[in-house]
Amino acid sequence: MEIAKTYNSAQAEKTWYQYWLDNKFFKSTPDHRTPYTIVIPPPNVTGVLHMGHMLNNTIQDVLIRRARMLGFNACWVPGTDHASIATEAKVVALLKEQGINKADLSREDFLKHAWGWKEKYGGIILEQLKKLGASCDWDRTKFTMDEPMSEAVIDVFIDLYNKGNIYRGVRMVNWDPQGLTAVSDEEVIHKEAQSKLVYVKYQIEGSEEFITIATTRPETIMGDSAVCVNPTDERYTHLKGKNVIVPVVNRVVPIIFDEYVDKEFGTGTLKVTPAHDINDFNLGQKHKLQTIDVLNQNGTISEAAGAYVGMDRFACRKQIIKDLEEQGLVSKIEEIKNKVGYSERTNAVIEPRLSMQWFLKMENVSKPALDNVLNGEIKLIPDKFINTYKHWMENVHDWCISRQLWWGQRIPAWYDGQGNTVVAKTKEQAIALLKTDNVKQDEDVLDTWFSSWLWPITVFDPAVIRNGKANANADLNYYYPTNDLVTAPEILFFWVARMAIAGYEWMGEKPFSNVYLTGIVRDKLGRKMSKSLGNSPDPLDLIEKYGADGVRVGMLLCSPAGNDLMFDESYCEQGRNFANKVWNAFRLIAGFEVASSAVQSEAQKSAITWFDNKLSEQLEIINDHYSKYRMSDALMTTYKLVWDDFCAWYLEAIKPDFIDGKAQPIDKVTYDATTGYLESLLKIMHPWMPFITEEIWHLIKERDAKDCIIVAEWPAVKSDLDKKQLAEFEVSKELVAMVRNVRAQKQLSPKEKLEVIEKSEATRSYFDSTIIKLANLSAFSYTKDKVEGAFSFQIKTTEFYIPLAQNLNKEDEIERLTKELEYNKGFLKSVQIKLSNEKFVANAKPEIIASERKKESDALSKIKTLEEQLAVLN
């Protein structure tokens, strides 16, 4: 069989992904097996694949592929999120390019455009995930606005409303002037900004006296309803019962007294603008103050302001400062740094705004979701996020669930124009309840997260909300709760906490057992990858350049859970090099000539015994890493097992000798053992590198159509691990490395055979023949006596000799040994200082003390050997 010299990743990816699809290896239906389930964090329907998706979905695919090989019924559910704000913005922008304004369209016409856009572009990201090798059950693909999924959202709203958990009211909300909608607290990103703190003078009515107030938002002055001071502040007690004149609009407002004001902060005075600050709003309610909304929905100054009408809020800020300065009403301006809230979706500066909205009471419904993280029923990985989660859940605010958009699930509330409201699923039900045909549905839609919090439930049974858990379908009963959720820490509250709330509210149990929180993908300078910085490579370009397997390995070589990934393209190159190493190892093995006349050598026999133990030892470590979600560690252990142990040591030990430039045949026992080990290694590599492992799996031998590595059985760990033999081989490896170093130091040809003598009571060891082969020795023997005139070195406490008298440069060797002696004396001194420290000895663990004493003993032994060697040369 002709095997290509180089691995063709593009061809393998195309061939095997289609083959897996054709043979339905990704498909899952309930059966007798134990399920293993992951639901994908649904990417926005507007999205295209970025580096964060690459990291997140590679981890999910690794977990799902390994579970499949472990015999679980592995089900990975894909899908997309309708992303109300982002999608509506995309569609509005697209229409604008066509000369169409949203305001000129009916709701129905706009939604036709939105659905058309979704059908054309909405599946792009899922198709891109296939390039990565994502083994999702594509037959289960869901979209959060699929009719059954949307119906479930409406069912949930009605259920919560009927339970008294949803209410409508005018509240101070976070308003996005660009998205023209309210957003929740969690969708506001607070960033440090450079601001001007303007000290504005307000004249006391009927007096020449002024009171000075510091503000960062002078554009809201027109909405002031009072000035507030602390009742215990003696500077202002004489102003009780007085009024001030609001600059610009000359409105007379009262001076009120309230302990809310911190008299030590700033001037100890506060302008009260109830329409534009939550604390001011509360003061306004308490003191029955007028509420004047000076901003329009789009962030321009409103008619109610009485000045600067129609001007952008930030332009107004600049102008009003200038005007106040000209009027002599600014005493000073300070440059300060403060936190400013930005919309997570549009990056517009958020405005606190009074608005009629729908809210979900969070206090009671959120309790089980907190308790079951704290008691470990739901595990956050890494657990450093538990305290963050706890703090948020213990201080949770009611969730503003209404959005002033058209794309999304429309709120099922109906009005009769007479002040009556009902919540009903259909217009017919609303008419019956309101007893009038004149009904109108609420214009708002529900927050996107109000649909995606149901994701682990509704992807299996969207009807369960109205039918009840007792009537859940077979899918939900089998797959729920899911096993692992892989997501980003920034949506721990947006999504993870809310899914937990929904799980306990409607299913009475957790939606998942483990939440693996990835880090943020950053560039090598530590900057978050983004289009605006131009530091984010196109994942598809990386796949084309390095192969999907190379990129998968590259992404996960440096991604510990919960910690940021400092991505460098060189990691993908390392991943591609690893794939090439595996390919070349396979080509070497495939090139062996198997002959019945060939006899297994002692070196081959001992190498097989060693690798049999090594493979099992490392597999146990890999399994342990997986169990603790140490994904990078599991990959690195796999990498070293293949590259170092198998390729660098095992294959070198068993490959046939070359005689007269021709490779000798290999015996069948060694060949079969070697191909068996290769198959085991391919299985261990498969979750990380699905394409090359499947390619080689089918090149090793002819197989049945269904005999694929994707469904092969995960290797088992031996129960009778020979740890003594493993330790012996580590010494043998060290010895071989030392001989190779001697050759390099003495500039001896690798082909020149050397003799090595071990000073020992032993007469042979199990790996002597392997050492002879790997170190290219003419002989390896034992002596009880010192070998005079030979080059010597020590491994741990054992001394070895290489007779090199004819090749030895005496002066160079004395210099080398003297430097080594000085180093070891310095090392011994540092260890002895530590051991002479009574505090260290008293507080250190016994095993640490034992380790330090062994270091001391080994150093003393090494020093003695070096001094003896120098004595011979001198």
PDB file of N, CA and C in Angstrom, residues 139-206:
ATOM      1  N   ASP A 139     -29.115  16.536  13.429  1.00  0.00           N
ATOM      2  CA  ASP A 139     -30.570  16.339  13.276  1.00  0.00           C
ATOM      3  C   ASP A 139     -31.336  17.009  14.408  1.00  0.00           C
ATOM      4  N   ARG A 140     -30.659  17.316  15.494  1.00  0.00           N
ATOM      5  CA  ARG A 140     -31.299  17.932  16.661  1.00  0.00           C
ATOM      6  C   ARG A 140     -31.127  19.455  16.682  1.00  0.00           C
ATOM      7  N   THR A 141     -30.591  20.041  15.635  1.00  0.00           N
ATOM      8  CA  THR A 141     -30.325  21.486  15.619  1.00  0.00           C
ATOM      9  C   THR A 141     -31.581  22.286  15.961  1.00  0.00           C
ATOM     10  N   LYS A 142     -31.404  23.201  16.893  1.00  0.00           N
ATOM     11  CA  LYS A 142     -32.522  24.036  17.344  1.00  0.00           C
ATOM     12  C   LYS A 142     -32.183  25.514  17.160  1.00  0.00           C
ATOM     13  N   PHE A 143     -33.243  26.298  17.068  1.00  0.00           N
ATOM     14  CA  PHE A 143     -33.135  27.767  17.001  1.00  0.00           C
ATOM     15  C   PHE A 143     -34.109  28.305  18.036  1.00  0.00           C
ATOM     16  N   THR A 144     -33.671  29.279  18.820  1.00  0.00           N
ATOM     17  CA  THR A 144     -34.499  29.729  19.955  1.00  0.00           C
ATOM     18  C   THR A 144     -35.822  30.356  19.544  1.00  0.00           C
ATOM     19  N   MET A 145     -35.983  30.645  18.242  1.00  0.00           N
ATOM     20  CA  MET A 145     -37.289  31.153  17.797  1.00  0.00           C
ATOM     21  C   MET A 145     -38.033  30.157  16.910  1.00  0.00           C
ATOM     22  N   ASP A 146     -37.574  28.891  16.909  1.00  0.00           N
ATOM     23  CA  ASP A 146     -38.400  27.851  16.301  1.00  0.00           C
ATOM     24  C   ASP A 146     -39.758  27.899  16.988  1.00  0.00           C
ATOM     25  N   GLU A 147     -40.816  27.595  16.257  1.00  0.00           N
ATOM     26  CA  GLU A 147     -42.159  27.760  16.815  1.00  0.00           C
ATOM     27  C   GLU A 147     -42.351  27.037  18.151  1.00  0.00           C
ATOM     28  N   PRO A 148     -41.954  25.748  18.259  1.00  0.00           N
ATOM     29  CA  PRO A 148     -42.149  25.082  19.562  1.00  0.00           C
ATOM     30  C   PRO A 148     -41.332  25.721  20.685  1.00  0.00           C
ATOM     31  N   MET A 149     -40.114  26.205  20.355  1.00  0.00           N
ATOM     32  CA  MET A 149     -39.257  26.841  21.363  1.00  0.00           C
ATOM     33  C   MET A 149     -39.880  28.163  21.815  1.00  0.00           C
ATOM     34  N   SER A 150     -40.414  28.934  20.860  1.00  0.00           N
ATOM     35  CA  SER A 150     -41.056  30.204  21.208  1.00  0.00           C
ATOM     36  C   SER A 150     -42.312  29.974  22.039  1.00  0.00           C
ATOM     37  N   GLU A 151     -43.046  28.941  21.699  1.00  0.00           N
ATOM     38  CA  GLU A 151     -44.263  28.642  22.463  1.00  0.00           C
ATOM     39  C   GLU A 151     -43.914  28.324  23.918  1.00  0.00           C
ATOM     40  N   ALA A 152     -42.784  27.630  24.109  1.00  0.00           N
ATOM     41  CA  ALA A 152     -42.349  27.316  25.471  1.00  0.00           C
ATOM     42  C   ALA A 152     -42.040  28.585  26.255  1.00  0.00           C
ATOM     43  N   VAL A 153     -41.438  29.572  25.587  1.00  0.00           N
ATOM     44  CA  VAL A 153     -41.125  30.847  26.239  1.00  0.00           C
ATOM     45  C   VAL A 153     -42.411  31.538  26.696  1.00  0.00           C
ATOM     46  N   ILE A 154     -43.419  31.541  25.832  1.00  0.00           N
ATOM     47  CA  ILE A 154     -44.706  32.139  26.185  1.00  0.00           C
ATOM     48  C   ILE A 154     -45.347  31.368  27.342  1.00  0.00           C
ATOM     49  N   ASP A 155     -45.243  30.034  27.308  1.00  0.00           N
ATOM     50  CA  ASP A 155     -45.779  29.213  28.402  1.00  0.00           C
ATOM     51  C   ASP A 155     -45.122  29.572  29.734  1.00  0.00           C
ATOM     52  N   VAL A 156     -43.822  29.812  29.684  1.00  0.00           N
ATOM     53  CA  VAL A 156     -43.076  30.160  30.894  1.00  0.00           C
ATOM     54  C   VAL A 156     -43.516  31.521  31.427  1.00  0.00           C
ATOM     55  N   PHE A 157     -43.673  32.490  30.536  1.00  0.00           N
ATOM     56  CA  PHE A 157     -44.119  33.820  30.962  1.00  0.00           C
ATOM     57  C   PHE A 157     -45.476  33.706  31.657  1.00  0.00           C
ATOM     58  N   ILE A 158     -46.392  32.989  31.044  1.00  0.00           N
ATOM     59  CA  ILE A 158     -47.742  32.855  31.607  1.00  0.00           C
ATOM     60  C   ILE A 158     -47.692  32.140  32.949  1.00  0.00           C
ATOM     61  N   ASP A 159     -46.883  31.087  33.026  1.00  0.00           N
ATOM     62  CA  ASP A 159     -46.769  30.321  34.271  1.00  0.00           C
ATOM     63  C   ASP A 159     -46.237  31.201  35.399  1.00  0.00           C
ATOM     64  N   LEU A 160     -45.164  31.938  35.115  1.00  0.00           N
ATOM     65  CA  LEU A 160     -44.575  32.800  36.147  1.00  0.00           C
ATOM     66  C   LEU A 160     -45.512  33.944  36.521  1.00  0.00           C
ATOM     67  N   TYR A 161     -46.225  34.463  35.547  1.00  0.00           N
ATOM     68  CA  TYR A 161     -47.187  35.534  35.827  1.00  0.00           C
ATOM     69  C   TYR A 161     -48.296  35.011  36.745  1.00  0.00           C
ATOM     70  N   ASN A 162     -48.785  33.822  36.429  1.00  0.00           N
ATOM     71  CA  ASN A 162     -49.863  33.237  37.239  1.00  0.00           C
ATOM     72  C   ASN A 162     -49.397  32.891  38.654  1.00  0.00           C
ATOM     73  N   LYS A 163     -48.096  32.660  38.795  1.00  0.00           N
ATOM     74  CA  LYS A 163     -47.531  32.383  40.121  1.00  0.00           C
ATOM     75  C   LYS A 163     -47.256  33.674  40.892  1.00  0.00           C
ATOM     76  N   GLY A 164     -47.467  34.814  40.261  1.00  0.00           N
ATOM     77  CA  GLY A 164     -47.221  36.102  40.913  1.00  0.00           C
ATOM     78  C   GLY A 164     -45.786  36.544  40.866  1.00  0.00           C
ATOM     79  N   ASN A 165     -44.974  35.927  39.991  1.00  0.00           N
ATOM     80  CA  ASN A 165     -43.552  36.255  39.928  1.00  0.00           C
ATOM     81  C   ASN A 165     -43.206  37.283  38.858  1.00  0.00           C
ATOM     82  N   ILE A 166     -44.157  37.594  37.982  1.00  0.00           N
ATOM     83  CA  ILE A 166     -43.914  38.601  36.948  1.00  0.00           C
ATOM     84  C   ILE A 166     -44.856  39.776  37.183  1.00  0.00           C
ATOM     85  N   TYR A 167     -44.309  40.976  37.064  1.00  0.00           N
ATOM     86  CA  TYR A 167     -45.130  42.177  37.243  1.00  0.00           C
ATOM     87  C   TYR A 167     -44.695  43.237  36.242  1.00  0.00           C
ATOM     88  N   ARG A 168     -45.555  44.223  36.069  1.00  0.00           N
ATOM     89  CA  ARG A 168     -45.279  45.342  35.161  1.00  0.00           C
ATOM     90  C   ARG A 168     -45.315  46.637  35.954  1.00  0.00           C
ATOM     91  N   GLY A 169     -44.379  47.513  35.684  1.00  0.00           N
ATOM     92  CA  GLY A 169     -44.382  48.781  36.401  1.00  0.00           C
ATOM     93  C   GLY A 169     -43.353  49.741  35.859  1.00  0.00           C
ATOM     94  N   VAL A 170     -43.508  51.010  36.251  1.00  0.00           N
ATOM     95  CA  VAL A 170     -42.526  52.029  35.877  1.00  0.00           C
ATOM     96  C   VAL A 170     -41.355  51.916  36.840  1.00  0.00           C
ATOM     97  N   ARG A 171     -40.219  51.665  36.304  1.00  0.00           N
ATOM     98  CA  ARG A 171     -39.025  51.527  37.123  1.00  0.00           C
ATOM     99  C   ARG A 171     -37.849  52.187  36.411  1.00  0.00           C
ATOM    100  N   MET A 172     -36.850  52.462  37.175  1.00  0.00           N
ATOM    101  CA  MET A 172     -35.625  52.967  36.584  1.00  0.00           C
ATOM    102  C   MET A 172     -34.910  51.775  35.932  1.00  0.00           C
ATOM    103  N   VAL A 173     -34.676  51.877  34.636  1.00  0.00           N
ATOM    104  CA  VAL A 173     -34.029  50.785  33.923  1.00  0.00           C
ATOM    105  C   VAL A 173     -32.755  51.290  33.256  1.00  0.00           C
ATOM    106  N   ASN A 174     -31.958  50.339  32.775  1.00  0.00           N
ATOM    107  CA  ASN A 174     -30.781  50.673  31.976  1.00  0.00           C
ATOM    108  C   ASN A 174     -31.252  50.825  30.529  1.00  0.00           C
ATOM    109  N   TRP A 175     -31.135  52.032  30.001  1.00  0.00           N
ATOM    110  CA  TRP A 175     -31.653  52.284  28.659  1.00  0.00           C
ATOM    111  C   TRP A 175     -30.509  52.416  27.664  1.00  0.00           C
ATOM    112  N   ASP A 176     -30.605  51.656  26.588  1.00  0.00           N
ATOM    113  CA  ASP A 176     -29.614  51.719  25.513  1.00  0.00           C
ATOM    114  C   ASP A 176     -30.156  52.661  24.437  1.00  0.00           C
ATOM    115  N   PRO A 177     -29.624  53.897  24.321  1.00  0.00           N
ATOM    116  CA  PRO A 177     -30.153  54.867  23.356  1.00  0.00           C
ATOM    117  C   PRO A 177     -29.868  54.494  21.907  1.00  0.00           C
ATOM    118  N   GLN A 178     -28.922  53.586  21.700  1.00  0.00           N
ATOM    119  CA  GLN A 178     -28.642  53.155  20.328  1.00  0.00           C
ATOM    120  C   GLN A 178     -29.534  51.979  19.951  1.00  0.00           C
ATOM    121  N   GLY A 179     -29.643  51.008  20.848  1.00  0.00           N
ATOM    122  CA  GLY A 179     -30.523  49.865  20.594  1.00  0.00           C
ATOM    123  C   GLY A 179     -31.992  50.201  20.812  1.00  0.00           C
ATOM    124  N   LEU A 180     -32.240  51.357  21.450  1.00  0.00           N
ATOM    125  CA  LEU A 180     -33.606  51.819  21.764  1.00  0.00           C
ATOM    126  C   LEU A 180     -34.382  50.786  22.561  1.00  0.00           C
ATOM    127  N   THR A 181     -33.719  50.238  23.574  1.00  0.00           N
ATOM    128  CA  THR A 181     -34.364  49.231  24.407  1.00  0.00           C
ATOM    129  C   THR A 181     -33.751  49.240  25.801  1.00  0.00           C
ATOM    130  N   ALA A 182     -34.533  48.710  26.737  1.00  0.00           N
ATOM    131  CA  ALA A 182     -33.997  48.481  28.079  1.00  0.00           C
ATOM    132  C   ALA A 182     -33.079  47.271  28.036  1.00  0.00           C
ATOM    133  N   VAL A 183     -32.072  47.257  28.899  1.00  0.00           N
ATOM    134  CA  VAL A 183     -31.214  46.077  29.049  1.00  0.00           C
ATOM    135  C   VAL A 183     -31.076  45.769  30.537  1.00  0.00           C
ATOM    136  N   SER A 184     -30.773  44.519  30.826  1.00  0.00           N
ATOM    137  CA  SER A 184     -30.671  44.114  32.230  1.00  0.00           C
ATOM    138  C   SER A 184     -29.357  44.594  32.841  1.00  0.00           C
ATOM    139  N   ASP A 185     -29.277  44.526  34.171  1.00  0.00           N
ATOM    140  CA  ASP A 185     -28.054  44.950  34.865  1.00  0.00           C
ATOM    141  C   ASP A 185     -26.837  44.187  34.338  1.00  0.00           C
ATOM    142  N   GLU A 186     -27.047  42.880  34.035  1.00  0.00           N
ATOM    143  CA  GLU A 186     -25.932  42.038  33.607  1.00  0.00           C
ATOM    144  C   GLU A 186     -25.442  42.388  32.204  1.00  0.00           C
ATOM    145  N   GLU A 187     -26.258  43.122  31.447  1.00  0.00           N
ATOM    146  CA  GLU A 187     -25.871  43.502  30.089  1.00  0.00           C
ATOM    147  C   GLU A 187     -25.207  44.877  30.046  1.00  0.00           C
ATOM    148  N   VAL A 188     -24.902  45.411  31.217  1.00  0.00           N
ATOM    149  CA  VAL A 188     -24.207  46.701  31.304  1.00  0.00           C
ATOM    150  C   VAL A 188     -22.753  46.433  31.701  1.00  0.00           C
ATOM    151  N   ILE A 189     -21.834  46.884  30.875  1.00  0.00           N
ATOM    152  CA  ILE A 189     -20.409  46.728  31.138  1.00  0.00           C
ATOM    153  C   ILE A 189     -19.874  48.048  31.676  1.00  0.00           C
ATOM    154  N   HIS A 190     -19.335  48.017  32.875  1.00  0.00           N
ATOM    155  CA  HIS A 190     -18.808  49.241  33.481  1.00  0.00           C
ATOM    156  C   HIS A 190     -17.319  49.396  33.154  1.00  0.00           C
ATOM    157  N   LYS A 191     -17.004  50.515  32.519  1.00  0.00           N
ATOM    158  CA  LYS A 191     -15.619  50.778  32.127  1.00  0.00           C
ATOM    159  C   LYS A 191     -15.143  52.072  32.775  1.00  0.00           C
ATOM    160  N   GLU A 192     -13.852  52.112  33.037  1.00  0.00           N
ATOM    161  CA  GLU A 192     -13.280  53.341  33.603  1.00  0.00           C
ATOM    162  C   GLU A 192     -13.189  54.400  32.507  1.00  0.00           C
ATOM    163  N   ALA A 193     -13.615  55.620  32.833  1.00  0.00           N
ATOM    164  CA  ALA A 193     -13.612  56.701  31.843  1.00  0.00           C
ATOM    165  C   ALA A 193     -13.033  57.974  32.458  1.00  0.00           C
ATOM    166  N   GLN A 194     -12.543  58.827  31.589  1.00  0.00           N
ATOM    167  CA  GLN A 194     -12.058  60.138  32.021  1.00  0.00           C
ATOM    168  C   GLN A 194     -13.236  61.113  31.916  1.00  0.00           C
ATOM    169  N   SER A 195     -13.613  61.694  33.041  1.00  0.00           N
ATOM    170  CA  SER A 195     -14.790  62.575  33.046  1.00  0.00           C
ATOM    171  C   SER A 195     -14.453  63.921  33.680  1.00  0.00           C
ATOM    172  N   LYS A 196     -15.348  64.868  33.442  1.00  0.00           N
ATOM    173  CA  LYS A 196     -15.212  66.190  34.052  1.00  0.00           C
ATOM    174  C   LYS A 196     -16.208  66.289  35.206  1.00  0.00           C
ATOM    175  N   LEU A 197     -15.705  66.617  36.391  1.00  0.00           N
ATOM    176  CA  LEU A 197     -16.567  66.877  37.539  1.00  0.00           C
ATOM    177  C   LEU A 197     -16.749  68.398  37.606  1.00  0.00           C
ATOM    178  N   VAL A 198     -17.943  68.845  37.249  1.00  0.00           N
ATOM    179  CA  VAL A 198     -18.222  70.283  37.119  1.00  0.00           C
ATOM    180  C   VAL A 198     -18.895  70.792  38.395  1.00  0.00           C
ATOM    181  N   TYR A 199     -18.318  71.812  39.008  1.00  0.00           N
ATOM    182  CA  TYR A 199     -18.873  72.421  40.214  1.00  0.00           C
ATOM    183  C   TYR A 199     -19.765  73.589  39.786  1.00  0.00           C
ATOM    184  N   VAL A 200     -21.093  73.396  39.891  1.00  0.00           N
ATOM    185  CA  VAL A 200     -22.073  74.374  39.397  1.00  0.00           C
ATOM    186  C   VAL A 200     -22.698  75.125  40.575  1.00  0.00           C
ATOM    187  N   LYS A 201     -22.828  76.432  40.433  1.00  0.00           N
ATOM    188  CA  LYS A 201     -23.404  77.277  41.485  1.00  0.00           C
ATOM    189  C   LYS A 201     -24.908  77.472  41.249  1.00  0.00           C
ATOM    190  N   TYR A 202     -25.707  77.125  42.268  1.00  0.00           N
ATOM    191  CA  TYR A 202     -27.164  77.333  42.232  1.00  0.00           C
ATOM    192  C   TYR A 202     -27.484  78.497  43.183  1.00  0.00           C
ATOM    193  N   GLN A 203     -28.198  79.507  42.683  1.00  0.00           N
ATOM    194  CA  GLN A 203     -28.510  80.671  43.517  1.00  0.00           C
ATOM    195  C   GLN A 203     -29.670  80.358  44.458  1.00  0.00           C
ATOM    196  N   ILE A 204     -29.499  80.793  45.730  1.00  0.00           N
ATOM    197  CA  ILE A 204     -30.589  80.666  46.700  1.00  0.00           C
ATOM    198  C   ILE A 204     -31.648  81.710  46.341  1.00  0.00           C
ATOM    199  N   GLU A 205     -32.875  81.290  46.240  1.00  0.00           N
ATOM    200  CA  GLU A 205     -33.962  82.195  45.851  1.00  0.00           C
ATOM    201  C   GLU A 205     -34.040  83.373  46.834  1.00  0.00           C
ATOM    202  N   GLY A 206     -34.159  84.580  46.277  1.00  0.00           N
ATOM    203  CA  GLY A 206     -34.296  85.781  47.099  1.00  0.00           C
ATOM    204  C   GLY A 206     -33.034  86.143  47.836  1.00  0.00           C
TER     205      GLY A 206
END
